[in-house]
XYZ file of C-alpha atoms in Angstrom:
680
model
C 0.000 0.000 0.000
C 2.979 2.316 -0.473
C 2.924 2.075 -4.260
C 1.535 4.461 -6.852
C -2.105 5.393 -6.349
C -2.097 5.411 -2.536
C -2.015 8.401 -0.182
C -0.806 8.494 3.435
C -1.363 11.507 5.704
C -0.042 11.219 9.276
C -0.371 13.391 12.358
C 2.563 14.864 14.280
C 3.802 11.578 15.742
C 5.894 10.773 12.650
C 7.722 14.148 12.419
C 8.334 13.925 16.198
C 10.079 10.597 15.742
C 12.156 11.979 12.870
C 13.096 15.144 14.789
C 14.098 13.227 17.940
C 16.117 10.500 16.244
C 19.802 10.842 15.576
C 19.556 8.712 12.425
C 16.752 7.015 10.522
C 17.105 3.436 9.347
C 17.272 3.353 5.548
C 14.782 0.490 5.370
C 12.283 2.431 7.455
C 12.843 5.582 5.384
C 12.227 3.653 2.141
C 8.858 2.499 3.434
C 7.805 6.077 4.194
C 8.597 7.670 0.843
C 5.807 10.023 -0.266
C 4.024 10.254 3.105
C 2.504 13.664 3.940
C 2.790 14.580 7.645
C 1.735 17.418 9.962
C 3.979 18.934 12.650
C 3.210 21.594 15.232
C 4.579 24.835 13.897
C 7.043 26.788 16.046
C 8.194 30.117 14.708
C 11.892 30.959 14.439
C 12.848 33.494 17.132
C 15.748 34.665 19.270
C 14.313 32.722 22.241
C 14.379 29.535 20.234
C 17.936 30.209 19.044
C 19.203 30.811 22.593
C 17.427 27.675 23.819
C 19.101 25.573 21.131
C 22.479 27.002 22.127
C 21.933 26.227 25.819
C 20.616 22.754 24.956
C 23.758 21.945 23.019
C 25.922 22.852 26.045
C 24.153 20.404 28.363
C 26.245 17.338 29.037
C 25.108 13.775 29.699
C 21.740 14.235 27.957
C 19.973 11.277 26.307
C 19.793 12.897 22.859
C 21.125 15.986 21.174
C 17.905 16.449 19.203
C 14.455 17.511 20.295
C 11.042 17.853 18.677
C 8.181 20.329 18.904
C 6.782 18.619 22.014
C 9.952 19.566 23.895
C 9.331 23.252 23.102
C 5.697 23.001 24.199
C 6.755 21.203 27.385
C 9.286 23.940 28.130
C 6.636 26.627 27.566
C 4.156 24.674 29.725
C 6.571 24.776 32.700
C 6.986 28.518 32.282
C 3.220 28.888 31.925
C 2.684 27.176 35.297
C 5.475 29.245 36.866
C 4.003 32.522 35.612
C 0.506 31.474 36.707
C 1.665 30.538 40.230
C 3.592 33.797 40.525
C 0.462 35.707 39.593
C -1.578 33.500 41.938
C 0.603 34.229 44.986
C 0.948 37.895 44.132
C -2.814 38.075 44.167
C -2.989 36.737 47.708
C -3.737 33.182 46.846
C -3.067 30.334 49.279
C -2.771 26.605 48.856
C -5.221 24.415 50.748
C -6.440 20.884 50.255
C -9.530 19.013 51.329
C -10.836 15.462 51.252
C -13.316 14.338 48.635
C -15.814 11.803 49.925
C -16.277 10.483 46.407
C -12.687 9.202 46.397
C -12.706 5.897 48.223
C -10.289 3.031 48.231
C -11.400 -0.380 47.083
C -10.356 -3.688 48.495
C -7.295 -5.084 46.735
C -6.677 -1.857 44.753
C -3.180 -0.363 44.629
C -4.449 3.096 43.657
C -5.137 4.306 47.216
C -7.681 6.847 45.994
C -8.664 7.735 49.521
C -5.239 9.307 50.090
C -5.785 11.873 47.321
C -6.676 15.484 48.203
C -8.438 18.249 46.253
C -6.690 21.577 45.535
C -9.310 24.042 46.716
C -7.931 27.016 44.737
C -7.754 25.012 41.498
C -10.512 26.953 39.660
C -8.761 30.242 40.459
C -5.430 28.952 39.197
C -7.105 27.612 36.039
C -8.615 31.016 35.347
C -5.184 32.619 35.714
C -3.657 30.017 33.386
C -6.190 30.608 30.602
C -5.773 34.365 30.851
C -1.975 34.302 30.434
C -0.474 36.018 27.385
C 3.237 35.763 26.641
C 5.638 34.622 23.916
C 7.515 31.393 24.432
C 9.695 29.068 22.409
C 6.671 27.687 20.557
C 5.374 31.171 19.749
C 2.551 33.278 21.137
C 0.748 31.609 24.075
C -2.790 32.871 24.511
C -6.079 31.021 24.869
C -9.592 31.730 23.615
C -12.850 31.249 25.510
C -12.789 27.518 24.767
C -9.233 27.188 26.190
C -7.651 26.647 22.746
C -4.558 28.421 21.467
C -5.653 31.471 19.467
C -3.239 30.812 16.592
C -2.671 27.069 16.126
C -0.497 26.228 13.141
C 1.115 23.208 11.519
C 4.002 22.569 9.185
C 3.015 20.348 6.223
C 5.874 17.991 5.406
C 6.594 15.503 2.636
C 8.788 12.527 3.584
C 11.459 11.864 1.001
C 14.947 10.396 1.038
C 16.147 10.150 4.650
C 14.300 13.247 5.830
C 11.458 15.566 4.944
C 10.838 18.785 3.082
C 8.326 21.483 3.950
C 5.417 21.894 1.506
C 3.907 24.846 3.342
C 1.883 25.753 6.396
C -1.639 25.629 7.733
C -3.204 27.920 10.304
C -6.754 28.768 11.245
C -6.053 32.357 10.200
C -4.453 31.995 6.756
C -5.359 28.417 5.790
C -2.923 26.699 3.438
C 0.025 28.872 2.506
C 3.668 28.750 1.552
C 4.308 31.789 3.768
C 4.948 31.344 7.539
C 1.659 32.045 9.362
C 3.150 34.489 11.910
C 3.810 36.932 9.048
C 0.129 36.878 8.099
C -1.476 37.417 11.528
C -1.491 41.188 11.065
C -3.147 40.908 7.633
C -6.838 40.264 6.873
C -7.934 36.652 7.071
C -7.476 34.726 3.834
C -10.794 33.468 2.463
C -9.769 33.006 -1.191
C -9.188 29.459 -2.382
C -6.954 30.668 -5.224
C -4.276 31.821 -2.773
C -4.379 28.637 -0.725
C -1.692 26.454 -2.236
C 1.318 24.323 -1.349
C 4.455 23.258 -3.116
C 4.232 20.127 -5.276
C 4.084 16.755 -3.542
C 6.044 13.638 -4.416
C 3.491 10.888 -3.717
C 4.136 7.202 -2.986
C 5.555 5.513 -6.038
C 7.756 8.583 -6.712
C 5.111 10.324 -8.816
C 3.944 13.926 -8.881
C 0.567 12.977 -10.398
C -2.141 13.517 -7.829
C -3.662 10.152 -6.826
C -7.380 9.815 -7.266
C -7.877 8.939 -3.630
C -9.874 5.744 -3.671
C -10.710 2.691 -5.771
C -14.195 2.123 -7.149
C -15.605 -0.575 -4.822
C -16.674 -3.798 -6.483
C -15.741 -6.405 -3.906
C -12.146 -6.053 -5.000
C -12.871 -7.426 -8.509
C -12.479 -5.572 -11.815
C -15.663 -4.613 -13.607
C -16.758 -7.238 -16.101
C -17.578 -5.242 -19.241
C -19.246 -6.807 -22.271
C -17.922 -5.650 -25.651
C -19.703 -6.601 -28.904
C -17.484 -8.735 -31.135
C -18.413 -7.039 -34.407
C -17.848 -8.516 -37.836
C -18.821 -5.431 -39.842
C -17.364 -1.985 -39.214
C -14.368 -3.005 -37.059
C -13.492 0.690 -36.776
C -16.293 1.026 -34.228
C -15.290 -1.842 -31.904
C -13.771 -5.268 -32.406
C -11.367 -7.832 -30.958
C -7.723 -6.928 -30.370
C -4.646 -8.949 -29.457
C -3.379 -6.228 -27.127
C -3.643 -6.174 -23.329
C -7.129 -4.648 -23.394
C -8.516 -7.347 -25.657
C -10.596 -4.856 -27.655
C -10.036 -1.768 -29.757
C -11.943 0.793 -31.776
C -13.701 4.121 -31.503
C -15.941 3.100 -28.579
C -13.041 1.634 -26.594
C -10.957 4.795 -26.957
C -13.866 6.956 -25.831
C -14.481 4.778 -22.772
C -10.805 4.709 -21.793
C -10.529 8.494 -22.172
C -13.633 8.996 -20.013
C -12.315 6.611 -17.339
C -9.100 8.630 -17.131
C -11.112 11.746 -16.240
C -12.804 10.138 -13.230
C -11.489 11.176 -9.792
C -10.964 7.519 -8.883
C -9.575 4.462 -10.677
C -11.966 1.894 -12.121
C -10.365 -1.539 -12.624
C -12.142 -3.181 -15.534
C -11.877 -6.116 -17.881
C -13.312 -6.386 -21.396
C -15.165 -9.571 -22.313
C -16.010 -10.107 -25.989
C -19.677 -10.799 -26.655
C -20.321 -12.857 -29.777
C -18.750 -15.643 -31.792
C -16.952 -13.453 -34.347
C -18.895 -14.927 -37.288
C -21.834 -12.500 -37.158
C -22.685 -9.386 -35.209
C -24.170 -10.098 -31.788
C -27.631 -8.935 -30.777
C -27.303 -5.657 -28.932
C -30.628 -6.291 -27.251
C -29.178 -9.482 -25.731
C -26.132 -7.571 -24.467
C -28.344 -5.045 -22.690
C -30.503 -7.836 -21.256
C -27.457 -9.654 -19.841
C -26.289 -6.435 -18.171
C -29.738 -6.039 -16.618
C -29.521 -9.664 -15.386
C -26.192 -8.910 -13.641
C -24.219 -11.194 -15.927
C -22.039 -8.188 -16.734
C -21.377 -4.990 -14.840
C -21.547 -2.856 -17.972
C -21.565 -2.911 -21.766
C -19.250 -0.755 -23.862
C -19.787 -0.389 -27.581
C -22.019 1.105 -30.229
C -25.178 0.464 -28.200
C -28.071 2.628 -29.345
C -30.118 4.227 -26.578
C -33.750 3.215 -27.077
C -36.832 3.563 -24.898
C -37.142 -0.168 -24.205
C -33.486 -0.481 -23.232
C -33.610 2.425 -20.791
C -36.255 0.538 -18.823
C -33.701 -2.174 -17.968
C -30.325 -0.414 -17.637
C -28.845 3.032 -17.064
C -27.151 4.710 -20.013
C -24.503 7.386 -19.990
C -24.688 10.634 -21.881
C -24.592 9.796 -25.644
C -21.049 10.021 -26.987
C -22.138 9.666 -30.622
C -25.243 10.978 -32.358
C -27.063 8.387 -34.377
C -30.300 7.933 -36.278
C -31.802 5.722 -38.954
C -31.367 6.755 -42.586
C -32.106 5.163 -45.954
C -29.288 4.392 -48.398
C -30.136 3.448 -51.971
C -28.470 3.154 -55.375
C -28.533 6.371 -57.363
C -27.830 7.353 -60.927
C -26.458 10.530 -62.382
C -28.846 12.900 -64.086
C -27.579 13.662 -67.598
C -27.666 17.166 -69.008
C -30.852 18.137 -70.875
C -31.170 20.450 -73.915
C -33.726 22.348 -71.824
C -31.408 22.820 -68.853
C -31.539 26.567 -69.333
C -35.161 26.498 -68.093
C -34.346 24.614 -64.887
C -33.152 27.524 -62.682
C -36.747 28.819 -62.298
C -39.990 27.020 -61.620
C -42.794 27.458 -64.127
C -44.617 29.767 -61.726
C -41.517 31.950 -61.529
C -41.221 32.054 -65.318
C -44.894 32.956 -65.704
C -44.897 35.745 -63.123
C -41.647 37.172 -64.494
C -43.053 37.295 -68.038
C -46.285 38.940 -66.874
C -44.325 41.562 -64.976
C -42.181 42.349 -68.024
C -45.324 43.152 -70.010
C -46.961 44.923 -67.078
C -43.996 47.211 -66.412
C -43.613 47.905 -70.152
C -47.259 48.892 -70.348
C -46.986 51.130 -67.280
C -43.934 52.920 -68.690
C -45.713 53.370 -72.069
C -48.726 54.927 -70.327
C -46.521 57.272 -68.295
C -44.361 58.276 -71.310
C -46.939 58.332 -74.112
C -48.009 61.957 -73.687
C -44.497 63.359 -73.232
C -42.084 61.127 -75.130
C -42.149 61.021 -78.936
C -40.438 57.629 -78.870
C -43.588 56.156 -77.353
C -45.956 57.679 -79.963
C -46.968 56.710 -83.453
C -49.391 54.357 -85.141
C -51.035 51.679 -82.889
C -49.005 48.882 -84.442
C -45.762 50.738 -83.873
C -46.704 51.520 -80.261
C -47.551 47.827 -79.565
C -44.150 46.772 -80.899
C -42.522 49.470 -78.767
C -44.211 48.125 -75.608
C -43.022 44.550 -76.282
C -39.534 45.614 -77.286
C -39.085 47.933 -74.334
C -40.442 45.308 -71.904
C -38.090 42.461 -72.782
C -35.051 44.573 -73.677
C -34.849 45.654 -70.036
C -33.878 42.072 -69.218
C -30.508 42.749 -70.851
C -30.462 46.473 -70.073
C -30.538 47.034 -73.852
C -33.580 49.335 -74.144
C -32.949 52.327 -76.451
C -36.000 54.397 -75.519
C -35.340 57.187 -73.075
C -37.765 58.038 -70.287
C -38.496 61.710 -69.683
C -41.274 61.680 -67.063
C -40.464 61.543 -63.367
C -42.934 58.728 -62.690
C -41.615 56.702 -65.629
C -38.049 57.004 -64.450
C -39.031 55.968 -60.906
C -40.819 52.842 -62.135
C -37.946 51.973 -64.492
C -35.294 52.314 -61.776
C -37.171 49.930 -59.471
C -37.785 47.477 -62.301
C -34.145 47.472 -63.398
C -33.152 46.650 -59.796
C -35.577 43.697 -59.833
C -34.172 42.580 -63.211
C -30.632 42.756 -61.806
C -31.546 40.467 -58.894
C -33.385 38.021 -61.167
C -30.472 37.855 -63.642
C -27.915 37.273 -60.874
C -30.012 34.534 -59.280
C -30.641 32.861 -62.631
C -26.925 32.834 -63.440
C -25.952 31.395 -60.055
C -28.643 28.700 -60.173
C -27.837 27.675 -63.746
C -24.139 27.442 -62.881
C -24.908 25.199 -59.929
C -27.167 22.956 -61.993
C -24.657 22.529 -64.814
C -21.533 22.063 -62.662
C -22.730 20.068 -59.629
C -23.297 16.381 -60.188
C -27.012 15.623 -59.928
C -28.161 12.255 -58.644
C -31.564 10.675 -58.643
C -33.175 7.609 -57.140
C -36.661 6.221 -57.323
C -36.472 5.795 -53.523
C -36.918 9.240 -51.995
C -36.855 8.256 -48.310
C -38.563 6.174 -45.657
C -42.030 7.220 -46.849
C -41.350 5.720 -50.278
C -40.243 2.451 -48.660
C -43.331 2.264 -46.454
C -45.734 2.666 -49.370
C -43.862 0.235 -51.629
C -43.610 -3.547 -51.387
C -39.883 -3.809 -52.127
C -37.531 -5.710 -49.804
C -35.520 -3.643 -47.300
C -32.057 -4.522 -46.002
C -30.898 -4.031 -42.393
C -27.660 -4.703 -40.535
C -27.356 -7.939 -38.594
C -28.038 -7.312 -34.894
C -29.433 -3.802 -35.416
C -32.450 -2.448 -33.564
C -33.771 -1.294 -36.964
C -35.610 -4.625 -37.326
C -37.887 -3.998 -34.352
C -38.358 -0.369 -35.327
C -39.417 -1.133 -38.898
C -41.711 -3.975 -37.911
C -43.289 -2.699 -34.693
C -43.157 1.074 -35.156
C -43.630 1.478 -38.922
C -45.710 -1.713 -39.420
C -43.588 -3.010 -42.290
C -44.124 -6.699 -43.034
C -41.416 -8.992 -41.684
C -41.284 -10.772 -45.032
C -39.822 -7.606 -46.590
C -36.869 -7.445 -44.188
C -33.527 -8.843 -45.329
C -30.740 -9.266 -42.743
C -27.327 -8.426 -44.209
C -24.217 -9.646 -42.388
C -21.299 -8.068 -44.284
C -20.582 -4.959 -46.314
C -20.190 -7.126 -49.415
C -23.789 -8.238 -48.951
C -24.738 -4.562 -48.684
C -23.160 -3.808 -52.061
C -24.431 -6.909 -53.873
C -27.986 -6.519 -52.588
C -28.191 -2.877 -53.625
C -26.719 -3.556 -57.065
C -29.037 -6.508 -57.732
C -32.133 -4.593 -56.693
C -35.539 -6.141 -56.002
C -35.744 -7.643 -59.481
C -32.477 -9.544 -59.030
C -33.176 -10.849 -55.539
C -31.601 -7.911 -53.740
C -33.101 -4.986 -51.872
C -34.439 -1.605 -52.930
C -32.699 0.201 -50.075
C -30.961 -0.349 -46.736
C -32.075 1.156 -43.440
C -29.211 1.602 -40.993
C -27.774 4.053 -38.502
C -26.012 7.129 -39.862
C -22.459 6.378 -38.556
C -22.509 2.928 -40.185
C -23.888 4.333 -43.438
C -21.163 6.982 -43.602
C -18.513 4.278 -43.188
C -20.251 2.105 -45.784
C -20.386 4.923 -48.331
C -16.677 5.604 -47.902
C -15.758 1.918 -48.122
C -17.916 1.467 -51.246
C -16.301 4.458 -52.985
C -19.525 6.463 -52.970
C -21.446 4.199 -55.348
C -24.596 4.792 -53.306
C -26.124 7.684 -51.439
C -28.415 8.591 -48.572
C -31.903 9.476 -49.744
C -34.368 11.486 -47.741
C -33.842 12.709 -44.226
C -32.730 11.072 -40.996
C -36.056 9.856 -39.595
C -35.064 8.937 -36.022
C -32.918 10.708 -33.444
C -30.891 8.711 -30.950
C -27.310 8.113 -29.868
C -24.758 5.602 -28.655
C -24.126 5.261 -24.935
C -22.474 2.949 -22.420
C -24.886 0.683 -20.509
C -24.602 0.022 -16.753
C -26.675 -1.806 -14.200
C -29.476 0.110 -12.552
C -28.417 2.828 -10.057
C -24.737 2.474 -10.910
C -22.852 5.641 -9.899
C -20.534 5.136 -12.871
C -23.319 6.044 -15.317
C -23.574 9.543 -13.850
C -19.834 10.090 -13.434
C -19.035 8.868 -16.939
C -21.743 11.133 -18.366
C -19.920 14.077 -16.834
C -16.625 12.785 -18.226
C -18.123 12.401 -21.730
C -19.374 15.987 -21.629
C -15.890 17.097 -20.634
C -14.397 15.134 -23.564
C -16.842 16.849 -25.889
C -16.050 20.320 -24.545
C -12.264 20.007 -24.713
C -12.300 18.516 -28.221
C -10.921 15.071 -27.323
C -14.126 13.335 -28.419
C -13.884 14.836 -31.899
C -10.204 13.899 -32.160
C -11.012 10.265 -31.292
C -13.778 10.270 -33.900
C -11.441 11.704 -36.531
C -8.924 8.978 -35.718
C -11.311 6.066 -36.313
C -14.271 7.243 -38.384
C -13.360 10.282 -40.479
C -11.962 9.776 -43.933
C -12.543 11.351 -47.323
C -16.275 11.855 -47.330
C -18.823 11.427 -50.092
C -21.999 13.197 -50.905
C -24.294 11.551 -48.378
C -27.455 13.104 -49.749
C -29.133 12.931 -53.133
C -29.299 16.460 -54.502
C -32.070 16.562 -57.116
C -32.267 19.479 -59.473
C -35.399 20.783 -57.789
C -33.371 21.724 -54.726
C -31.420 24.237 -56.862
C -34.452 25.681 -58.626
C -35.666 29.098 -57.588
C -39.358 29.486 -56.845
C -41.644 32.473 -56.681
C -41.490 32.625 -52.876
C -37.877 33.795 -53.098
C -38.800 36.906 -55.124
C -42.374 37.823 -54.261
C -41.108 40.705 -52.125
C -39.349 42.301 -55.110
C -42.391 41.845 -57.327
C -44.611 43.300 -54.610
C -42.458 46.436 -54.289
C -42.333 46.906 -58.055
C -46.091 46.350 -58.390
C -46.891 48.863 -55.652
C -44.607 51.448 -57.315
C -46.339 50.911 -60.657
C -49.779 51.196 -59.065
C -48.880 54.426 -57.269
C -47.413 55.897 -60.479
C -50.572 55.004 -62.427
C -52.810 56.501 -59.734
C -50.855 59.742 -59.794
C -50.837 59.792 -63.607
C -54.569 59.174 -64.061
C -55.390 61.551 -61.233
C -53.467 64.255 -63.037
C -55.154 63.379 -66.363
C -58.618 63.478 -64.781
C -57.857 66.860 -63.241
C -56.757 68.225 -66.627
C -59.801 66.783 -68.340
C -62.145 68.296 -65.769
C -60.546 71.710 -66.369
C -60.792 71.187 -70.093
C -64.473 70.331 -69.849
C -65.260 73.218 -67.478
C -63.344 75.751 -69.608
C -65.135 74.826 -72.837
C -65.834 77.495 -75.468
C -67.924 80.381 -74.178
C -71.245 80.976 -76.038
C -71.330 83.778 -78.557
C -73.842 86.594 -77.794
C -75.122 86.618 -81.320
C -75.420 82.814 -81.375
C -79.030 81.589 -81.498
C -80.507 80.254 -78.284
C -81.101 76.767 -79.729
C -77.461 76.467 -80.782
C -76.284 77.555 -77.380
C -78.526 74.950 -75.665
C -77.227 72.222 -77.937
C -73.665 73.336 -77.217
C -74.224 73.228 -73.430
C -75.616 69.666 -73.634
C -72.569 68.588 -75.592
C -70.186 70.037 -73.030
C -72.050 68.593 -70.074
C -72.086 65.028 -71.390
C -68.572 64.228 -72.681
C -68.223 60.802 -74.274
C -65.603 58.094 -73.512
C -64.179 58.659 -76.977
C -63.577 62.301 -76.081
C -61.687 61.169 -72.941
C -59.519 58.745 -74.933
C -58.799 61.407 -77.521
C -57.856 63.788 -74.731
C -55.499 61.258 -73.131
C -53.888 60.517 -76.475
C -52.961 64.161 -77.042
C -49.440 65.329 -76.303
C -48.745 66.928 -73.003
C -47.612 70.141 -74.685
C -50.849 70.366 -76.666
C -52.918 69.860 -73.511
C -51.047 72.579 -71.663
C -51.386 74.981 -74.644
C -55.082 74.189 -74.980
C -55.727 74.782 -71.280
C -53.727 78.018 -71.383
C -55.691 79.267 -74.401
C -58.990 78.274 -72.861
C -58.076 80.064 -69.666
C -57.262 83.296 -71.625
C -60.494 83.164 -73.606
C -62.542 82.666 -70.455
C -61.077 85.868 -69.063
C -61.875 87.858 -72.229
C -65.488 86.702 -72.596
C -66.737 88.290 -69.369
C -65.183 91.638 -70.437
C -66.794 91.512 -73.868
C -70.149 90.684 -72.361
C -69.915 93.664 -70.058
C -69.054 96.012 -72.950
C -72.042 94.809 -74.915
C -74.448 95.494 -72.096
C -72.958 98.948 -71.616
C -73.383 99.870 -75.213
């Protein structure tokens, strides 16, 4: 029990023996290597130096060395002497009395009846506890409970043929490498960061701090079941080394064990015959039946299994996925239409015509380039609309509203062109794969056979949870069977797809040189954990250790060592995933549409205002004009036709302004002429 992993802490008896002995036997010293001991602390002082000098001059003494008890004994004699001096100076006397409770017994050599009681004992005790002086051992003063006010100890580490001081302890400063008497005048130390000692050399000549105790299991190592896998030996398998097993799971468990504050002796026992993967459900059941203390491996945490054993925190995320054969999608002569959905193409085309029409309406009255015969104007609308796609329109816009609408539309066209280019590039350069199996839903609705890994919990999940017929399930034992079954397909006696956990599938895809691919999404969420018997404290402690491995990056490094290689595309990427739909651009179309609507409202509002002025400022009736003609003229002006409105809108803006100006001048002259006529 003096080897590596053990700790011995002794009280002051051991340093007292060392300090009092002239020499220490080498055999005894070898047995004490690494022991930590406590010794009463006595401060260095002139009193202590003079005492040592006087002690060395004494002749015929039993030993030339003394320990801390000798200093306390010396101070105790002086304490009694000082107390008695104070007692007598205070008028105290010494008297004794008999105690009837002290009686001799027949045949006893104690003679208790001859003992007497010191009557002034309580007074002397009070004087003793109130004394305050400095002796060889340091300051001597007692508190209300008759304890020294500043007790302190030296902390020693036995090594070689002597000891070395690691530091000090006192009730004032706690652990410290500074002598406690230098800290009594400072505030009390309550910070744990300052409480430290020098490094310790523990038994076994190691500086590594021992864990303190061994995990109790009746003195026997833990019997841990390890699945003897045939497929995916990277995860866990048999090994000829001292552990007997190796792989990703073993490295994770060993790393977690090293982080525990106590050692856990354990022994790996292979579970399985090595010809096929064992049943993980049977491993968990045997742990629950106390045949094994724990199970370490790629054991998936499921609801049924948690009812029988305790699992640690998952150290590996896992879930069921579908892997199926895929084929490459060849380029199509219509690939240039693939970046957008048909809805996106339709809405974009409608908006080209809509914006072109809006700009024509806003520019028609002001811009000569947007005027002419109806056929020419229709061609102009179509040309202007679609030429904006390439920013190649030649017609200039002169109206403020037209320019505003065009600026917003050109911004929308810029975004659409950039998105189209990026999507088309992705479609033409990225390899596209397709499979008739799109995921677990496709498998459920079909009647094709499904492959699973031997020993996997996927069998129970597919049959009992998804209600897939057992006759459709094919158990595959090796990766070669995986490949052959997928290549043969249902028509050739193989399977349409394989359902397995994601870590296995990733390894399979890498080992098969990416001939297959994952289709659909991961449809379950679970993880791998270590299984222990119910209420085992190791399950909780190892969960904490696994979290620590994850936080410091060691878990990822172990995974990279065993499982990470050159990856493949684990997901079928159909062309539809790169196509852009209307929902990605409806915001731009909405902004452009609102701008066009507002521009049209302003334009037609302005036109209606001009037309109302034009109608109200119609030609004034001539005085000499017959009454019937004037009545007919008023009816015509009061009931303008739609054709008149269209003709008015079709006029140039300059003509409208000139017409309104002329009408306004004539209306001012008519009242004056009418007044002159009446005057004459």
